[in-house]
CSV table of C-alpha atoms in Angstrom, one decimal:
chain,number,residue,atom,x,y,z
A,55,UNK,CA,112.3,64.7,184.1
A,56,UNK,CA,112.6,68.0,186.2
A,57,UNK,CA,112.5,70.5,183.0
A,58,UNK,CA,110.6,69.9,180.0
A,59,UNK,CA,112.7,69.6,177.1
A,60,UNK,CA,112.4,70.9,174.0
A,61,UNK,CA,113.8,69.9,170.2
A,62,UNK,CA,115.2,73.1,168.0
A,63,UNK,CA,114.7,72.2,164.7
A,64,UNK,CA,116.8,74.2,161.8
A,65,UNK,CA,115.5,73.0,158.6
A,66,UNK,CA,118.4,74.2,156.5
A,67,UNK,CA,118.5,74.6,152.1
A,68,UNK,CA,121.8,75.9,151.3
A,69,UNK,CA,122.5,77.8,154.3
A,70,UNK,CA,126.4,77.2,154.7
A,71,UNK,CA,127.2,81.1,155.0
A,72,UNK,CA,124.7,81.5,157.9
A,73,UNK,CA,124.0,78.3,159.4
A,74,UNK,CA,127.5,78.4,161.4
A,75,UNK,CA,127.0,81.6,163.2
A,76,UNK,CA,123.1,80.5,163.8
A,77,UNK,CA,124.1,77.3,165.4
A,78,UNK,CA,127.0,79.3,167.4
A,79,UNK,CA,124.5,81.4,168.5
A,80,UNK,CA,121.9,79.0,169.8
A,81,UNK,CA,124.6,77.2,171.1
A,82,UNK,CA,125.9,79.5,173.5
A,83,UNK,CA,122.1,80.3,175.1
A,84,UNK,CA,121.1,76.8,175.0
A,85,UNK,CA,119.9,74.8,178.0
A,86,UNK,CA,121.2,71.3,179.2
A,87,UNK,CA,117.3,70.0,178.5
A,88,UNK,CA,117.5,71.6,174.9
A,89,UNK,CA,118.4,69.7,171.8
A,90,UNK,CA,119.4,71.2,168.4
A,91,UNK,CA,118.5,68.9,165.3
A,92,UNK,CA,119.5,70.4,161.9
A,93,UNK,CA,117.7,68.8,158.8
A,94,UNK,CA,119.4,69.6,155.6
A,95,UNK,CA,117.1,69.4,153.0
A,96,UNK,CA,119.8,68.2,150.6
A,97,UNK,CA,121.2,71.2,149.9
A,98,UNK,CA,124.1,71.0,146.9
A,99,UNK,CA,126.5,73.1,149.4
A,100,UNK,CA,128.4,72.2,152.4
A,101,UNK,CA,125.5,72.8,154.8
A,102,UNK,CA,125.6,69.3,155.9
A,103,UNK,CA,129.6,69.9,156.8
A,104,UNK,CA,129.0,73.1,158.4
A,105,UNK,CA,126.0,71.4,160.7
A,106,UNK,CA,128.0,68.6,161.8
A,107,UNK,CA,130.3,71.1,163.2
A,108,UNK,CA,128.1,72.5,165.7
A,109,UNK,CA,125.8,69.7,166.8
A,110,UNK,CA,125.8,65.7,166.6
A,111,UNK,CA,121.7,65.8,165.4
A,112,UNK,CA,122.0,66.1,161.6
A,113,UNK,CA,119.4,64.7,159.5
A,114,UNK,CA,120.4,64.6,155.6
A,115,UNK,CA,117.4,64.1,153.4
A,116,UNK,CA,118.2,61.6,150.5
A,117,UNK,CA,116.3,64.4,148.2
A,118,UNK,CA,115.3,67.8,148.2
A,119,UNK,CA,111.7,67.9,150.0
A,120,UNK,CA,111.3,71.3,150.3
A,121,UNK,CA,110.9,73.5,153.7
A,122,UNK,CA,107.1,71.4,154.7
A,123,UNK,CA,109.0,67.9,154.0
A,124,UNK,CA,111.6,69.4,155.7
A,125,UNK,CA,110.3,70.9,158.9
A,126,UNK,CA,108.3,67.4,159.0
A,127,UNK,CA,111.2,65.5,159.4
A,128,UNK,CA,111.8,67.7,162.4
A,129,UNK,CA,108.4,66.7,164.0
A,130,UNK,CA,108.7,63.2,163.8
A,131,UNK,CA,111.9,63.3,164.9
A,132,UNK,CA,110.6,65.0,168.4
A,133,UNK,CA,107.8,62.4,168.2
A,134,UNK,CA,109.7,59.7,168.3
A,135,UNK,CA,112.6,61.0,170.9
A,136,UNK,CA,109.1,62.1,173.2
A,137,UNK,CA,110.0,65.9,173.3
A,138,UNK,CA,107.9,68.1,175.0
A,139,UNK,CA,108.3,71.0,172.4
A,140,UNK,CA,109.6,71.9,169.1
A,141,UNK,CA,110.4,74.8,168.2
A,142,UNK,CA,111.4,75.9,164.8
A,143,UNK,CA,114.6,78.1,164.3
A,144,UNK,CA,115.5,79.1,160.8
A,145,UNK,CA,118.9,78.9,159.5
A,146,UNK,CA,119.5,82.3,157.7
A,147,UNK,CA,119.8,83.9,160.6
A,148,UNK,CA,116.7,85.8,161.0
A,149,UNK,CA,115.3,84.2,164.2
A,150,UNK,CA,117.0,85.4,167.1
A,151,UNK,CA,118.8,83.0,169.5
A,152,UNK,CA,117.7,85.4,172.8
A,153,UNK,CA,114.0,84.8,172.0
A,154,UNK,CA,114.1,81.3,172.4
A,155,UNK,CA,113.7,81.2,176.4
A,156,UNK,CA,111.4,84.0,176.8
A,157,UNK,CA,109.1,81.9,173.9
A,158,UNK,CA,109.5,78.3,175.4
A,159,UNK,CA,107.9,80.1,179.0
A,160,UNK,CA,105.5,82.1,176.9
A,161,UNK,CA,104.1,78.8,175.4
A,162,UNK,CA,104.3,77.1,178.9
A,163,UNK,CA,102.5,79.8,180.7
A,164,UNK,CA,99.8,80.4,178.0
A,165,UNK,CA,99.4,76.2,177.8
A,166,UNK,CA,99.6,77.2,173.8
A,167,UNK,CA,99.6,74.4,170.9
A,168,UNK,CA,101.7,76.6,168.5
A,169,UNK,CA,103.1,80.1,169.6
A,170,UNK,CA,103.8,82.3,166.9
A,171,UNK,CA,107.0,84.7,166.9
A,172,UNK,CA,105.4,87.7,165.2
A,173,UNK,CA,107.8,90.1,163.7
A,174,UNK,CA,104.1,93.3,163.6
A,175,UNK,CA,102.3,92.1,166.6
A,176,UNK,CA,102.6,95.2,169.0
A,177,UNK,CA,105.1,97.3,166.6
A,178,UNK,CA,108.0,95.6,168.3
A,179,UNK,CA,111.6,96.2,166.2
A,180,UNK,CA,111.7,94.4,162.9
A,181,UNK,CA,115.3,95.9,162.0
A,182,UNK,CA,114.3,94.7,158.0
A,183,UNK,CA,111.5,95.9,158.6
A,184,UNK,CA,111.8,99.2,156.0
A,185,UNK,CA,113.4,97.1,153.8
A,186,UNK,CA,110.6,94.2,153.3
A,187,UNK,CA,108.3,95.4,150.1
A,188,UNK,CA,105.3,97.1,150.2
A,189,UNK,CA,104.2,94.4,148.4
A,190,UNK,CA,105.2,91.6,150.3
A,191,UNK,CA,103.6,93.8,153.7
A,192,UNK,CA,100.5,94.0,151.7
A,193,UNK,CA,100.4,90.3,150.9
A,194,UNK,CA,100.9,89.4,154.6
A,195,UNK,CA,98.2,91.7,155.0
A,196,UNK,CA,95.8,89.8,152.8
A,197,UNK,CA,96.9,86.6,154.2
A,198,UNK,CA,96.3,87.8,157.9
A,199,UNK,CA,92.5,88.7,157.2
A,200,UNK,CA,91.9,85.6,155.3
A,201,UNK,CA,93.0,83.7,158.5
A,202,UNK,CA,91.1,85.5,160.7
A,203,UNK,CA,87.9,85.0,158.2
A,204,UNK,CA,88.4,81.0,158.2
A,205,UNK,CA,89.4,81.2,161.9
A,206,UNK,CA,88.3,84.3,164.1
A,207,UNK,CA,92.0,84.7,165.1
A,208,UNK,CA,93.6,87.3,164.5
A,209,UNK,CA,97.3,86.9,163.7
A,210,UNK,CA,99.4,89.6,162.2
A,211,UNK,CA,102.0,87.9,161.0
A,212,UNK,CA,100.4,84.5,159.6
A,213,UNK,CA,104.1,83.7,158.0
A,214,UNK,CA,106.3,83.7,159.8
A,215,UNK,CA,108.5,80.6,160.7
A,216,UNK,CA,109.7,81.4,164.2
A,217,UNK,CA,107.2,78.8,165.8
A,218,UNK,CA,107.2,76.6,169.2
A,219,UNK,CA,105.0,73.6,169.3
A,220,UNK,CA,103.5,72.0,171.8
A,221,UNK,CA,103.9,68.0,172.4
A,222,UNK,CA,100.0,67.5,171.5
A,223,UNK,CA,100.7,69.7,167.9
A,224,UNK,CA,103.7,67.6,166.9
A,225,UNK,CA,102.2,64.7,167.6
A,226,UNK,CA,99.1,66.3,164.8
A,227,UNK,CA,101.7,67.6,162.4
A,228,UNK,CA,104.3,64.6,163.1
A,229,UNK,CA,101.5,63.0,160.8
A,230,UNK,CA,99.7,65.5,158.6
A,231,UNK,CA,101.8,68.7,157.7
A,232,UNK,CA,101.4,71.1,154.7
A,233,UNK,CA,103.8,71.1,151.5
A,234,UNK,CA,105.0,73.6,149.9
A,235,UNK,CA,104.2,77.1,152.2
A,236,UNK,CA,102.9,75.5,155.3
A,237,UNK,CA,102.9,78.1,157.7
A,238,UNK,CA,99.8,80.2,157.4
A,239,UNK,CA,98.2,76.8,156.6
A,240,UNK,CA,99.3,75.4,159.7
A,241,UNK,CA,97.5,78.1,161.6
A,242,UNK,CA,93.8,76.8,160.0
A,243,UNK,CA,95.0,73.0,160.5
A,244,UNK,CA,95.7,73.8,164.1
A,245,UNK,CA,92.5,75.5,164.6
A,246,UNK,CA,90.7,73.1,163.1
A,247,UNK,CA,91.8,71.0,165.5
A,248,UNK,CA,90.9,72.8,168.3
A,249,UNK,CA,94.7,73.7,169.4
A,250,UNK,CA,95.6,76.9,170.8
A,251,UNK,CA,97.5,78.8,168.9
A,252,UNK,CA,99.0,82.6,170.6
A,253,UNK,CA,101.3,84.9,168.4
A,254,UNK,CA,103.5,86.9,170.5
A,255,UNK,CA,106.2,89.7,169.2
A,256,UNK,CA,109.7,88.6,168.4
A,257,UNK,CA,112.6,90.3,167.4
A,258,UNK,CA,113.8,89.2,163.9
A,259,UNK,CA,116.6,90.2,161.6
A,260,UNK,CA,116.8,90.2,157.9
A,261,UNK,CA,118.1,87.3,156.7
A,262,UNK,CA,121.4,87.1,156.8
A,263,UNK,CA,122.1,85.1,153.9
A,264,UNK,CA,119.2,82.6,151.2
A,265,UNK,CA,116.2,84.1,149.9
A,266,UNK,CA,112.8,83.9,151.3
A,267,UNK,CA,110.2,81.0,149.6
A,268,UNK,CA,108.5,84.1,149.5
A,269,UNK,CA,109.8,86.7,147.6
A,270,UNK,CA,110.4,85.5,143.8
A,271,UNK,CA,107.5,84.2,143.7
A,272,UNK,CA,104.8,86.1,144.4
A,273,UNK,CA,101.8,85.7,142.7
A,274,UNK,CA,102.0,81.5,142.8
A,275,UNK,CA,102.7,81.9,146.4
A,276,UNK,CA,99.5,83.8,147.2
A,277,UNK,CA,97.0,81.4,145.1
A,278,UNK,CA,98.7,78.4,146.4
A,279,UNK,CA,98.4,79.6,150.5
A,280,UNK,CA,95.4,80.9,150.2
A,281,UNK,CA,94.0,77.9,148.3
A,282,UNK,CA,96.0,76.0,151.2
A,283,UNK,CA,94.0,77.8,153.6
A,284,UNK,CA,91.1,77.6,152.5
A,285,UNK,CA,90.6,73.9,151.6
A,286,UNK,CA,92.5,73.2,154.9
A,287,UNK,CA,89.2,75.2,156.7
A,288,UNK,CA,86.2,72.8,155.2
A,289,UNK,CA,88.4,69.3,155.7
A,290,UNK,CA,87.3,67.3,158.2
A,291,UNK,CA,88.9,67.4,161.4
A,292,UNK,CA,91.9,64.8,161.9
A,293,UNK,CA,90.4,61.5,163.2
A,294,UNK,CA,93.6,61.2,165.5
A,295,UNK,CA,92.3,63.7,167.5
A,296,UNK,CA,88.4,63.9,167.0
A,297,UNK,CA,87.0,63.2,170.4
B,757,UNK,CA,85.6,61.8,93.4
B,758,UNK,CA,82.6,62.5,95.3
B,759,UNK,CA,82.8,62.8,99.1
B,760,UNK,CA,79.2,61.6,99.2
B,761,UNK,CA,80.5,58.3,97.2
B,762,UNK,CA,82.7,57.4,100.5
B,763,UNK,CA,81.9,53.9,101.7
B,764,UNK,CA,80.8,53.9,105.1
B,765,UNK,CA,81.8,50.1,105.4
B,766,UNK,CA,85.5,51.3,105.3
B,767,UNK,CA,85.5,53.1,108.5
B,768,UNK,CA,83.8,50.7,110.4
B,769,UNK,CA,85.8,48.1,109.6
B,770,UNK,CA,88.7,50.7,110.2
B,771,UNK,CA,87.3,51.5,113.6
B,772,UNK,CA,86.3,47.9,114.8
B,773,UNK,CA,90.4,46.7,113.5
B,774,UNK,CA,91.7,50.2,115.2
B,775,UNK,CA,89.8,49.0,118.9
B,776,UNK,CA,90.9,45.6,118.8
B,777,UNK,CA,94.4,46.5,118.1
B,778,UNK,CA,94.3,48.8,120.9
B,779,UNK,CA,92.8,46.6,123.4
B,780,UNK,CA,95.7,43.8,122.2
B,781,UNK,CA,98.2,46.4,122.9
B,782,UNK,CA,97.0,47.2,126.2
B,783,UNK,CA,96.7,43.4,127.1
B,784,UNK,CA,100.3,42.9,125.4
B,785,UNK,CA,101.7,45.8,128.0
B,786,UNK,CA,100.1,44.2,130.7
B,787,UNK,CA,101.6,40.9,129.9
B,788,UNK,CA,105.1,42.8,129.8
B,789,UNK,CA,104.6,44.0,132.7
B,790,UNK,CA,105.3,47.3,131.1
B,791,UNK,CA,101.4,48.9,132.6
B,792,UNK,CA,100.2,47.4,135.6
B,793,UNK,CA,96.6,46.1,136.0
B,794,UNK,CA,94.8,48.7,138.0
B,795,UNK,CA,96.2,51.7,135.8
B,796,UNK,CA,95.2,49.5,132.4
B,797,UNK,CA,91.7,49.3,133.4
B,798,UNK,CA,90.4,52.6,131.8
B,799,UNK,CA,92.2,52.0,128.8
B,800,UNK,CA,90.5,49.1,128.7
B,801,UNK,CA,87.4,50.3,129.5
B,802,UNK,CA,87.0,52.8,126.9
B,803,UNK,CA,88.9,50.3,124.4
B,804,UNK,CA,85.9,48.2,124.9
B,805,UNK,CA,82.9,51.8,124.5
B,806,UNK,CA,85.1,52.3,120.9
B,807,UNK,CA,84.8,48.6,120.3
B,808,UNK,CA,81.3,48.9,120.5
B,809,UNK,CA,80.3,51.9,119.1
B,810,UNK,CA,82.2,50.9,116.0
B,811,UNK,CA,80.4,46.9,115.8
B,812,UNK,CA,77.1,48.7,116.3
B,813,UNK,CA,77.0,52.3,114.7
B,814,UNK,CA,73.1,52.7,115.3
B,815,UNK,CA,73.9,53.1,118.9
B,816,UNK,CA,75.9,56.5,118.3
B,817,UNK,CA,73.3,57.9,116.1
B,818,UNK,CA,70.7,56.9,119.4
B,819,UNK,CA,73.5,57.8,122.0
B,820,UNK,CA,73.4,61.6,119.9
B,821,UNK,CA,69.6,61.5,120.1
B,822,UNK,CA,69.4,61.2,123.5
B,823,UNK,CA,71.5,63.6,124.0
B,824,UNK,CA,70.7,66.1,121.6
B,825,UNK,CA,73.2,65.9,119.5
B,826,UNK,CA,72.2,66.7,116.0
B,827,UNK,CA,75.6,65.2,114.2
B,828,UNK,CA,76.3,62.1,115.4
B,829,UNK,CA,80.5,62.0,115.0
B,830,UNK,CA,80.8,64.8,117.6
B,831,UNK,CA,79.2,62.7,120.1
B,832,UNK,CA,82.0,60.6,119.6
B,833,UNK,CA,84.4,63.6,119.9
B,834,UNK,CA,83.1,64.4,122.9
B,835,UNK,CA,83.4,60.8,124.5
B,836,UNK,CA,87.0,61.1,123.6
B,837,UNK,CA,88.0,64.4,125.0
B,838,UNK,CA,85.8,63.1,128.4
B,839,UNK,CA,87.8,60.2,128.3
B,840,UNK,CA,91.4,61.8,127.7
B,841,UNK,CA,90.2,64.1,131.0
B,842,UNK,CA,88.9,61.7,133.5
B,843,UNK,CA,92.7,59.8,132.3
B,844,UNK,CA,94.5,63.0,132.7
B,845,UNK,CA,92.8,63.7,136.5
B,846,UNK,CA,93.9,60.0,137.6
B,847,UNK,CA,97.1,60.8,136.4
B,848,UNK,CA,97.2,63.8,138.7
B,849,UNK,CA,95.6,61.9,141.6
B,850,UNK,CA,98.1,59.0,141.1
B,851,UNK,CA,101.0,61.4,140.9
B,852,UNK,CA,99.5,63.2,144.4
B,853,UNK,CA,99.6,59.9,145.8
B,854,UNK,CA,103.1,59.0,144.8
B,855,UNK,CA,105.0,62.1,146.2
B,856,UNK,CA,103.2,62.0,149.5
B,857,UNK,CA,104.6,58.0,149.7
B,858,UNK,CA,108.1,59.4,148.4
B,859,UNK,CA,108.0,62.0,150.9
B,860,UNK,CA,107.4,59.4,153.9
B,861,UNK,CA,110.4,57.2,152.3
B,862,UNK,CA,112.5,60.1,151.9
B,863,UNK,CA,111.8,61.3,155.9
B,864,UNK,CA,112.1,58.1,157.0
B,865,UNK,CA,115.6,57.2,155.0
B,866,UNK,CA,116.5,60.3,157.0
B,867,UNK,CA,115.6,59.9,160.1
B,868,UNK,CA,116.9,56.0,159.8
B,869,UNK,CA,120.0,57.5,158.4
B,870,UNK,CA,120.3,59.5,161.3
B,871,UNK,CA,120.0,56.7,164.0
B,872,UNK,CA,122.6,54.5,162.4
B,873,UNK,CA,125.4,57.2,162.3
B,874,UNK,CA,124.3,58.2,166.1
B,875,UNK,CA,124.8,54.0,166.6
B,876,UNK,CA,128.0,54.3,165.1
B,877,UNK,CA,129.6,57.2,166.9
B,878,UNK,CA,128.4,55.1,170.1
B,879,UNK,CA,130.3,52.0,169.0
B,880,UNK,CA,133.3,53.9,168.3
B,881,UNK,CA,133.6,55.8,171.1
B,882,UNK,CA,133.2,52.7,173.3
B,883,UNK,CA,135.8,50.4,171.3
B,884,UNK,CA,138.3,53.6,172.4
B,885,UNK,CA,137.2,54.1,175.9
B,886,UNK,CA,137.8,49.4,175.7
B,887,UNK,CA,141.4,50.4,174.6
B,888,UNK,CA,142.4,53.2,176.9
């Protein structure tokens, strides 16, 4: 194998406005060592359609697993095709398809576990960016120091979904990932388990189209992660990778 | 009537008839295969504490003693609300248990899904390339 390749996984919920142009778009930057799997998370519209349209990897779940389930699905996947990365690419059209390269070398260069696509770190252009809530900034906010108490890293944007894994981390998360709001979890898990984990900036959009897991629910969301976070902190390490 | 004229025989005999039947019904589920074993056994567990607290009352007014319980029927009130809560929590932990395994069938059914289709697009396009 002369490059190392790499899995884009698109979990997808009802994305049939979006996920066309976000497929297009990856598409058209993609490398020949680059595979795009979408996993519909059996959404009740014609995401599954629209996917099969763009790329010959779908994965339809039989039910509605919700985005950790879903993402999952995504991991093993890699596992069991031996990828060297994963990287996660929503499909609402907020990641951008031009980041994709610059992250993949970022991760390679840094040797990083997990490589965070930060929309704060180092101020770079969030074009939503006036347009996210105060209170959803401040709730970021919250969740960034309570990383960086359980972990010592500091990672500005704990949330966000734009991620590229390294072969050792999906193996980890192939087997153990978190439910319901897994990202800022993930972070802990990965630490834990004595990854490396670098955020870098990324330009993001708005979403396009869907509605952030986020949002509309606020207050659950908050207790939930951080209880998430810090339950993931005192767990024993994973035995898989114990030494 | 006077509530001090009650006679104390009744609920005992009430109790011990209300245990028995209990523990028969849980055993009769088991037997229809309606409750499997390994769930049953608390029920049948505390079937059997009730069945003896009601056969030998002296041991709930010694049970409150130890305790410090100066009116004996609460102790029982408190047994039951412990046992409704440790059933409750198992139900939560079997429930925990249950989605995790429904979300490995649910990946896997996907993933499987995945391969066959994949196998299938293979085989077709190789029975056309046979016939050109």
């Amino acid at each position: 194998m002369s490059h190392p390749n790499l899995l884009i996984v698109v979990p997808a919920y009802n994305e049939s406005e979006t996920l066309g142009s976000v497929l297009s778009s990856l598409i058209a930057l993609k490398r020949d060592e680059w595979d795009i799997l979408v996993v519909n998370d059996h959404s009740t519209d014609e995401t599954s359609k629209v996917a099969r349209q763009y790329v010959s990897r779908v994965i339809d779940l039989p039910i509605n697993l919700g985005i950790g389930g879903c993402v999952q699905t995504g991991f093993q996947y890699a596992l069991e095709h031996g990828y060297d990365s994963m990287m996660q690419f929503d499909g609402d059209g907020q990641h951008q398809a031009e980041e994709v390269e610059r992250l993949l070398k970022r991760l390679h260069s840094e040797k990083a576990d997990m490589l965070i696509g930060s929309r704060f770190k180092y101020a770079l252009s969030y074009e939503g960016h006036h347009r996210s809530t105060r209170m959803r900034r401040v709730g970021i906010k919250v969740l960034s120091y309570l990383c960086f108490l359980l972990t010592g890293r500091l990672i500005k944007d704990p949330t966000s979904g734009f991620r590229l894994y390294s072969k050792k981390a999906i193996q980890l998360l192939a087997e153990q990932y978190p439910h319901n709001y897994p990202e800022p979890e993930t972070i802990i898990f990965l630490n834990k388990n004595r990854m490396k984990i670098v955020e870098t900036a990324a330009h993001m959009k708005e979403r396009s189209g869907g509605s952030s897991s986020i949002e509309y629910q606020g207050f659950t969301y908050m207790i939930n992660v951080m209880l998430g976070m810090i339950i993931s902190s005192v767990r024993p390490r994973s035995r898989q990778f114990s030494v | 009537m006077n509530t001090l004229d009650v006679d104390i025989n009744r609920i005992q005999i009430l109790a011990i008839g209300g245990s028995v039947l209990f523990i028969l019904f849980i055993l009769y589920q088991i037997r229809a295969k309606r409750l499997r074993e390994d769930y049953s056994l608390i029920w049948l567990f505390f079937g059997g504490v009730f069945l003896f607290f009601s056969c030998w009352r002296e041991s709930l007014d010694y049970l409150s003693y130890l305790v410090g319980v100066a009116y004996p029927p609460a102790t029982i009130f408190i047994l039951f609300i412990m046992v409704l809560f440790m059933i409750v929590i198992q139900f939560s932990i079997i429930i925990t248990k249950q989605s995790n395994q429904l979300l490995r069938l649910a990946q896997e059914v996907g993933r499987l899904k995945q391969k066959v289709e994949e196998q299938e697009d293979k085989d077709k396009k190789q029975r056309l390339e046979k016939a050109a």
